[in-house]
């Protein structure tokens, strides 16, 4: 009886020793991944992040940063999976919704991407980054009228955002509203900083 009791106590002691050691080991591996991430070695970082996941599947910090690393490597299928897992453990992580949506958009899954942004807007209806991403997807889908409405909402929250004026101009341009397009483009401080600036110059010279 005493021998069994001692054995049980020994097992408990070993458990209490092992669990903190394992946790410290996992955090050490994760931190090595962060170090690689911070210097831009995303492939190297993912080696440590995946090792972290193998040791501790419910690690609270690993999935989001692993998703960013994969996204930066243009591995959008994998980044989508990491962000999905992140949102299981942290369903209010708006940045995870944004990057999950961006990953899907890169894969051509724009309708699904918009659904993720809709969920994010339920958490924060005035989040500029979410609204801007929604606007960009509508622009990509060539839904220019809806895109204009979305960009104007971004502009109402964050006025004088140059990329918004640029995109609003092209929405109007593709709708054959050259004068309205030029009105937006005239608000850009330096047209040369943007792609297709030659189109802007040519169009506005013809209409002004």
PDB file of C-alpha atoms in Angstrom:
ATOM      1  CA  UNK A   1       0.000   0.000   0.000  1.00  0.00           C
ATOM      2  CA  UNK A   2       2.763   2.420   0.999  1.00  0.00           C
ATOM      3  CA  UNK A   3       4.760   1.414  -2.086  1.00  0.00           C
ATOM      4  CA  UNK A   4       1.782   2.175  -4.341  1.00  0.00           C
ATOM      5  CA  UNK A   5       1.280   5.538  -2.633  1.00  0.00           C
ATOM      6  CA  UNK A   6       4.938   6.430  -3.160  1.00  0.00           C
ATOM      7  CA  UNK A   7       4.728   5.430  -6.803  1.00  0.00           C
ATOM      8  CA  UNK A   8       1.665   7.639  -7.270  1.00  0.00           C
ATOM      9  CA  UNK A   9       3.409  10.569  -5.620  1.00  0.00           C
ATOM     10  CA  UNK A  10       6.444  10.026  -7.841  1.00  0.00           C
ATOM     11  CA  UNK A  11       4.265  10.077 -10.946  1.00  0.00           C
ATOM     12  CA  UNK A  12       2.640  13.326  -9.823  1.00  0.00           C
ATOM     13  CA  UNK A  13       6.021  14.927  -9.197  1.00  0.00           C
ATOM     14  CA  UNK A  14       7.256  13.875 -12.628  1.00  0.00           C
ATOM     15  CA  UNK A  15       4.124  15.318 -14.255  1.00  0.00           C
ATOM     16  CA  UNK A  16       4.577  18.667 -12.506  1.00  0.00           C
ATOM     17  CA  UNK A  17       8.213  18.746 -13.608  1.00  0.00           C
ATOM     18  CA  UNK A  18       7.539  17.625 -17.181  1.00  0.00           C
ATOM     19  CA  UNK A  19       4.668  20.003 -18.022  1.00  0.00           C
ATOM     20  CA  UNK A  20       6.562  23.266 -17.257  1.00  0.00           C
ATOM     21  CA  UNK A  21       9.658  21.908 -19.042  1.00  0.00           C
ATOM     22  CA  UNK A  22       7.614  21.031 -22.111  1.00  0.00           C
ATOM     23  CA  UNK A  23       5.948  24.463 -22.076  1.00  0.00           C
ATOM     24  CA  UNK A  24       9.311  26.201 -21.793  1.00  0.00           C
ATOM     25  CA  UNK A  25      10.688  24.076 -24.638  1.00  0.00           C
ATOM     26  CA  UNK A  26       7.726  24.942 -26.896  1.00  0.00           C
ATOM     27  CA  UNK A  27       8.047  28.656 -26.150  1.00  0.00           C
ATOM     28  CA  UNK A  28      11.763  28.477 -26.874  1.00  0.00           C
ATOM     29  CA  UNK A  29      11.084  26.911 -30.278  1.00  0.00           C
ATOM     30  CA  UNK A  30       8.357  29.446 -31.018  1.00  0.00           C
ATOM     31  CA  UNK A  31      10.661  32.340 -30.111  1.00  0.00           C
ATOM     32  CA  UNK A  32      13.319  30.995 -32.482  1.00  0.00           C
ATOM     33  CA  UNK A  33      10.672  31.101 -35.185  1.00  0.00           C
ATOM     34  CA  UNK A  34       9.848  34.705 -34.317  1.00  0.00           C
ATOM     35  CA  UNK A  35      13.520  35.623 -34.599  1.00  0.00           C
ATOM     36  CA  UNK A  36      13.641  34.186 -38.108  1.00  0.00           C
ATOM     37  CA  UNK A  37      10.354  35.891 -38.982  1.00  0.00           C
ATOM     38  CA  UNK A  38      11.661  39.287 -37.855  1.00  0.00           C
ATOM     39  CA  UNK A  39      14.666  39.087 -40.173  1.00  0.00           C
ATOM     40  CA  UNK A  40      12.465  38.079 -43.099  1.00  0.00           C
ATOM     41  CA  UNK A  41      13.425  34.399 -43.192  1.00  0.00           C
ATOM     42  CA  UNK A  42       9.839  33.176 -43.466  1.00  0.00           C
ATOM     43  CA  UNK A  43      10.716  29.668 -44.633  1.00  0.00           C
ATOM     44  CA  UNK A  44      13.047  29.236 -41.676  1.00  0.00           C
ATOM     45  CA  UNK A  45      10.451  30.668 -39.324  1.00  0.00           C
ATOM     46  CA  UNK A  46       7.840  28.165 -40.496  1.00  0.00           C
ATOM     47  CA  UNK A  47      10.117  25.265 -39.595  1.00  0.00           C
ATOM     48  CA  UNK A  48       9.979  26.395 -35.963  1.00  0.00           C
ATOM     49  CA  UNK A  49       6.309  27.349 -36.077  1.00  0.00           C
ATOM     50  CA  UNK A  50       5.287  23.938 -37.410  1.00  0.00           C
ATOM     51  CA  UNK A  51       7.440  22.273 -34.782  1.00  0.00           C
ATOM     52  CA  UNK A  52       5.632  24.385 -32.178  1.00  0.00           C
ATOM     53  CA  UNK A  53       2.276  23.189 -33.518  1.00  0.00           C
ATOM     54  CA  UNK A  54       3.363  19.547 -33.435  1.00  0.00           C
ATOM     55  CA  UNK A  55       4.306  19.917 -29.772  1.00  0.00           C
ATOM     56  CA  UNK A  56       1.362  22.081 -28.750  1.00  0.00           C
ATOM     57  CA  UNK A  57      -1.586  22.266 -31.137  1.00  0.00           C
ATOM     58  CA  UNK A  58      -3.447  24.817 -29.016  1.00  0.00           C
ATOM     59  CA  UNK A  59      -0.545  27.291 -28.860  1.00  0.00           C
ATOM     60  CA  UNK A  60      -2.182  30.726 -28.674  1.00  0.00           C
ATOM     61  CA  UNK A  61       0.302  32.739 -30.734  1.00  0.00           C
ATOM     62  CA  UNK A  62       1.625  30.483 -33.470  1.00  0.00           C
ATOM     63  CA  UNK A  63      -1.167  30.249 -36.051  1.00  0.00           C
ATOM     64  CA  UNK A  64      -1.515  33.936 -36.870  1.00  0.00           C
ATOM     65  CA  UNK A  65       2.207  34.576 -37.337  1.00  0.00           C
ATOM     66  CA  UNK A  66       2.578  31.312 -39.286  1.00  0.00           C
ATOM     67  CA  UNK A  67      -0.222  32.538 -41.533  1.00  0.00           C
ATOM     68  CA  UNK A  68       1.574  35.833 -42.153  1.00  0.00           C
ATOM     69  CA  UNK A  69       4.806  33.981 -42.946  1.00  0.00           C
ATOM     70  CA  UNK A  70       3.009  31.750 -45.459  1.00  0.00           C
ATOM     71  CA  UNK A  71       1.213  34.736 -46.974  1.00  0.00           C
ATOM     72  CA  UNK A  72       4.522  36.551 -47.443  1.00  0.00           C
ATOM     73  CA  UNK A  73       5.832  33.439 -49.201  1.00  0.00           C
ATOM     74  CA  UNK A  74       2.744  33.560 -51.457  1.00  0.00           C
ATOM     75  CA  UNK A  75       1.606  30.172 -50.199  1.00  0.00           C
ATOM     76  CA  UNK A  76      -1.993  31.298 -50.006  1.00  0.00           C
ATOM     77  CA  UNK A  77      -3.552  27.852 -49.554  1.00  0.00           C
ATOM     78  CA  UNK A  78      -1.464  27.263 -46.457  1.00  0.00           C
ATOM     79  CA  UNK A  79      -1.895  30.775 -45.078  1.00  0.00           C
ATOM     80  CA  UNK A  80      -5.669  30.358 -45.381  1.00  0.00           C
ATOM     81  CA  UNK A  81      -5.450  27.223 -43.249  1.00  0.00           C
ATOM     82  CA  UNK A  82      -3.379  28.916 -40.558  1.00  0.00           C
ATOM     83  CA  UNK A  83      -5.775  31.886 -40.344  1.00  0.00           C
ATOM     84  CA  UNK A  84      -8.739  29.525 -40.171  1.00  0.00           C
ATOM     85  CA  UNK A  85      -7.124  27.794 -37.208  1.00  0.00           C
ATOM     86  CA  UNK A  86      -6.305  31.134 -35.595  1.00  0.00           C
ATOM     87  CA  UNK A  87      -9.946  32.174 -35.806  1.00  0.00           C
ATOM     88  CA  UNK A  88     -11.048  28.993 -34.058  1.00  0.00           C
ATOM     89  CA  UNK A  89      -9.059  29.972 -30.983  1.00  0.00           C
ATOM     90  CA  UNK A  90      -9.440  33.734 -31.407  1.00  0.00           C
ATOM     91  CA  UNK A  91     -12.697  34.430 -33.280  1.00  0.00           C
ATOM     92  CA  UNK A  92     -12.424  38.219 -32.871  1.00  0.00           C
ATOM     93  CA  UNK A  93      -9.012  38.620 -34.472  1.00  0.00           C
ATOM     94  CA  UNK A  94      -9.935  41.082 -37.220  1.00  0.00           C
ATOM     95  CA  UNK A  95      -6.478  40.977 -38.780  1.00  0.00           C
ATOM     96  CA  UNK A  96      -6.836  37.209 -39.169  1.00  0.00           C
ATOM     97  CA  UNK A  97     -10.131  37.770 -41.008  1.00  0.00           C
ATOM     98  CA  UNK A  98      -8.442  40.328 -43.270  1.00  0.00           C
ATOM     99  CA  UNK A  99      -5.535  38.074 -44.178  1.00  0.00           C
ATOM    100  CA  UNK A 100      -7.743  35.028 -44.557  1.00  0.00           C
ATOM    101  CA  UNK A 101      -9.812  37.089 -46.977  1.00  0.00           C
ATOM    102  CA  UNK A 102      -6.702  38.318 -48.798  1.00  0.00           C
ATOM    103  CA  UNK A 103      -5.470  34.728 -49.112  1.00  0.00           C
ATOM    104  CA  UNK A 104      -8.769  33.656 -50.643  1.00  0.00           C
ATOM    105  CA  UNK A 105      -8.778  36.636 -52.992  1.00  0.00           C
ATOM    106  CA  UNK A 106      -5.311  35.675 -54.210  1.00  0.00           C
ATOM    107  CA  UNK A 107      -6.719  32.215 -54.952  1.00  0.00           C
ATOM    108  CA  UNK A 108      -9.567  33.769 -56.940  1.00  0.00           C
ATOM    109  CA  UNK A 109     -12.178  32.994 -54.283  1.00  0.00           C
ATOM    110  CA  UNK A 110     -13.574  36.515 -54.062  1.00  0.00           C
ATOM    111  CA  UNK A 111     -17.101  35.619 -52.937  1.00  0.00           C
ATOM    112  CA  UNK A 112     -15.753  33.569 -50.045  1.00  0.00           C
ATOM    113  CA  UNK A 113     -13.290  36.357 -49.234  1.00  0.00           C
ATOM    114  CA  UNK A 114     -16.157  38.850 -48.939  1.00  0.00           C
ATOM    115  CA  UNK A 115     -17.929  36.519 -46.493  1.00  0.00           C
ATOM    116  CA  UNK A 116     -14.914  36.667 -44.170  1.00  0.00           C
ATOM    117  CA  UNK A 117     -14.905  40.460 -44.357  1.00  0.00           C
ATOM    118  CA  UNK A 118     -18.619  40.508 -43.578  1.00  0.00           C
ATOM    119  CA  UNK A 119     -17.880  38.571 -40.376  1.00  0.00           C
ATOM    120  CA  UNK A 120     -15.113  41.025 -39.515  1.00  0.00           C
ATOM    121  CA  UNK A 121     -17.470  43.990 -40.011  1.00  0.00           C
ATOM    122  CA  UNK A 122     -19.886  42.463 -37.515  1.00  0.00           C
ATOM    123  CA  UNK A 123     -17.096  42.834 -34.957  1.00  0.00           C
ATOM    124  CA  UNK A 124     -16.093  46.351 -36.044  1.00  0.00           C
ATOM    125  CA  UNK A 125     -18.303  47.981 -38.675  1.00  0.00           C
ATOM    126  CA  UNK A 126     -16.005  50.984 -39.128  1.00  0.00           C
ATOM    127  CA  UNK A 127     -12.671  49.192 -39.448  1.00  0.00           C
ATOM    128  CA  UNK A 128     -10.932  51.003 -42.326  1.00  0.00           C
ATOM    129  CA  UNK A 129      -8.677  48.094 -43.285  1.00  0.00           C
ATOM    130  CA  UNK A 130     -11.622  45.709 -43.569  1.00  0.00           C
ATOM    131  CA  UNK A 131     -13.660  48.211 -45.571  1.00  0.00           C
ATOM    132  CA  UNK A 132     -10.714  48.943 -47.860  1.00  0.00           C
ATOM    133  CA  UNK A 133     -10.159  45.242 -48.514  1.00  0.00           C
ATOM    134  CA  UNK A 134     -13.866  44.840 -49.280  1.00  0.00           C
ATOM    135  CA  UNK A 135     -13.673  47.773 -51.702  1.00  0.00           C
ATOM    136  CA  UNK A 136     -10.632  46.309 -53.447  1.00  0.00           C
ATOM    137  CA  UNK A 137     -12.325  42.944 -53.955  1.00  0.00           C
ATOM    138  CA  UNK A 138     -15.415  44.607 -55.441  1.00  0.00           C
ATOM    139  CA  UNK A 139     -13.080  46.554 -57.732  1.00  0.00           C
ATOM    140  CA  UNK A 140     -11.372  43.319 -58.796  1.00  0.00           C
ATOM    141  CA  UNK A 141     -14.794  41.809 -59.506  1.00  0.00           C
ATOM    142  CA  UNK A 142     -15.511  44.839 -61.747  1.00  0.00           C
ATOM    143  CA  UNK A 143     -18.512  45.743 -59.589  1.00  0.00           C
ATOM    144  CA  UNK A 144     -17.591  49.390 -59.916  1.00  0.00           C
ATOM    145  CA  UNK A 145     -20.835  50.944 -58.649  1.00  0.00           C
ATOM    146  CA  UNK A 146     -20.690  48.895 -55.455  1.00  0.00           C
ATOM    147  CA  UNK A 147     -16.966  49.549 -55.178  1.00  0.00           C
ATOM    148  CA  UNK A 148     -17.598  53.313 -55.335  1.00  0.00           C
ATOM    149  CA  UNK A 149     -20.038  53.052 -52.426  1.00  0.00           C
ATOM    150  CA  UNK A 150     -17.516  51.022 -50.442  1.00  0.00           C
ATOM    151  CA  UNK A 151     -14.600  53.377 -51.159  1.00  0.00           C
ATOM    152  CA  UNK A 152     -16.723  56.395 -50.223  1.00  0.00           C
ATOM    153  CA  UNK A 153     -17.453  54.781 -46.875  1.00  0.00           C
ATOM    154  CA  UNK A 154     -13.708  54.346 -46.338  1.00  0.00           C
ATOM    155  CA  UNK A 155     -13.225  57.996 -47.275  1.00  0.00           C
ATOM    156  CA  UNK A 156     -15.891  59.123 -44.800  1.00  0.00           C
ATOM    157  CA  UNK A 157     -14.013  57.402 -41.973  1.00  0.00           C
ATOM    158  CA  UNK A 158     -10.482  58.129 -43.168  1.00  0.00           C
ATOM    159  CA  UNK A 159     -10.553  61.220 -45.431  1.00  0.00           C
ATOM    160  CA  UNK A 160      -7.849  62.073 -47.941  1.00  0.00           C
ATOM    161  CA  UNK A 161      -6.583  58.511 -48.331  1.00  0.00           C
ATOM    162  CA  UNK A 162      -4.796  58.684 -51.683  1.00  0.00           C
ATOM    163  CA  UNK A 163      -5.337  55.068 -52.737  1.00  0.00           C
ATOM    164  CA  UNK A 164      -9.078  55.609 -52.281  1.00  0.00           C
ATOM    165  CA  UNK A 165      -9.102  58.600 -54.640  1.00  0.00           C
ATOM    166  CA  UNK A 166      -7.024  56.612 -57.112  1.00  0.00           C
ATOM    167  CA  UNK A 167      -9.419  53.659 -57.089  1.00  0.00           C
ATOM    168  CA  UNK A 168     -12.525  55.878 -57.113  1.00  0.00           C
ATOM    169  CA  UNK A 169     -11.128  57.561 -60.201  1.00  0.00           C
ATOM    170  CA  UNK A 170     -10.720  54.246 -61.999  1.00  0.00           C
ATOM    171  CA  UNK A 171     -14.184  53.076 -60.947  1.00  0.00           C
ATOM    172  CA  UNK A 172     -15.637  56.176 -62.616  1.00  0.00           C
ATOM    173  CA  UNK A 173     -13.289  55.796 -65.578  1.00  0.00           C
ATOM    174  CA  UNK A 174     -14.437  52.215 -66.230  1.00  0.00           C
ATOM    175  CA  UNK A 175     -18.039  53.414 -65.975  1.00  0.00           C
ATOM    176  CA  UNK A 176     -17.198  55.973 -68.706  1.00  0.00           C
ATOM    177  CA  UNK A 177     -17.515  58.892 -66.293  1.00  0.00           C
ATOM    178  CA  UNK A 178     -14.286  60.635 -67.267  1.00  0.00           C
ATOM    179  CA  UNK A 179     -15.084  63.969 -65.654  1.00  0.00           C
ATOM    180  CA  UNK A 180     -15.892  62.341 -62.307  1.00  0.00           C
ATOM    181  CA  UNK A 181     -12.753  60.239 -62.626  1.00  0.00           C
ATOM    182  CA  UNK A 182     -10.628  63.348 -63.102  1.00  0.00           C
ATOM    183  CA  UNK A 183     -12.251  65.026 -60.129  1.00  0.00           C
ATOM    184  CA  UNK A 184     -11.005  62.199 -57.907  1.00  0.00           C
ATOM    185  CA  UNK A 185      -7.597  61.979 -59.559  1.00  0.00           C
ATOM    186  CA  UNK A 186      -7.076  65.724 -59.139  1.00  0.00           C
ATOM    187  CA  UNK A 187      -6.904  65.094 -55.383  1.00  0.00           C
ATOM    188  CA  UNK A 188      -3.774  62.952 -55.738  1.00  0.00           C
ATOM    189  CA  UNK A 189      -0.638  64.761 -54.634  1.00  0.00           C
ATOM    190  CA  UNK A 190       1.739  62.911 -56.962  1.00  0.00           C
ATOM    191  CA  UNK A 191       0.161  60.999 -59.832  1.00  0.00           C
ATOM    192  CA  UNK A 192       3.521  59.518 -60.841  1.00  0.00           C
ATOM    193  CA  UNK A 193       3.509  57.386 -57.684  1.00  0.00           C
ATOM    194  CA  UNK A 194       0.638  55.282 -59.028  1.00  0.00           C
ATOM    195  CA  UNK A 195       0.346  52.629 -61.691  1.00  0.00           C
ATOM    196  CA  UNK A 196      -1.428  53.636 -64.908  1.00  0.00           C
ATOM    197  CA  UNK A 197      -0.601  57.289 -64.281  1.00  0.00           C
ATOM    198  CA  UNK A 198      -0.305  57.781 -68.059  1.00  0.00           C
ATOM    199  CA  UNK A 199      -3.986  56.887 -68.392  1.00  0.00           C
ATOM    200  CA  UNK A 200      -4.824  59.465 -65.757  1.00  0.00           C
ATOM    201  CA  UNK A 201      -2.826  62.209 -67.466  1.00  0.00           C
ATOM    202  CA  UNK A 202      -4.185  61.405 -70.918  1.00  0.00           C
ATOM    203  CA  UNK A 203      -7.821  61.172 -69.769  1.00  0.00           C
ATOM    204  CA  UNK A 204      -7.773  64.338 -67.723  1.00  0.00           C
ATOM    205  CA  UNK A 205      -6.059  66.334 -70.449  1.00  0.00           C
ATOM    206  CA  UNK A 206      -8.834  65.311 -72.826  1.00  0.00           C
ATOM    207  CA  UNK A 207     -11.629  66.306 -70.465  1.00  0.00           C
ATOM    208  CA  UNK A 208     -10.195  69.420 -68.804  1.00  0.00           C
TER     209      UNK A 208
END
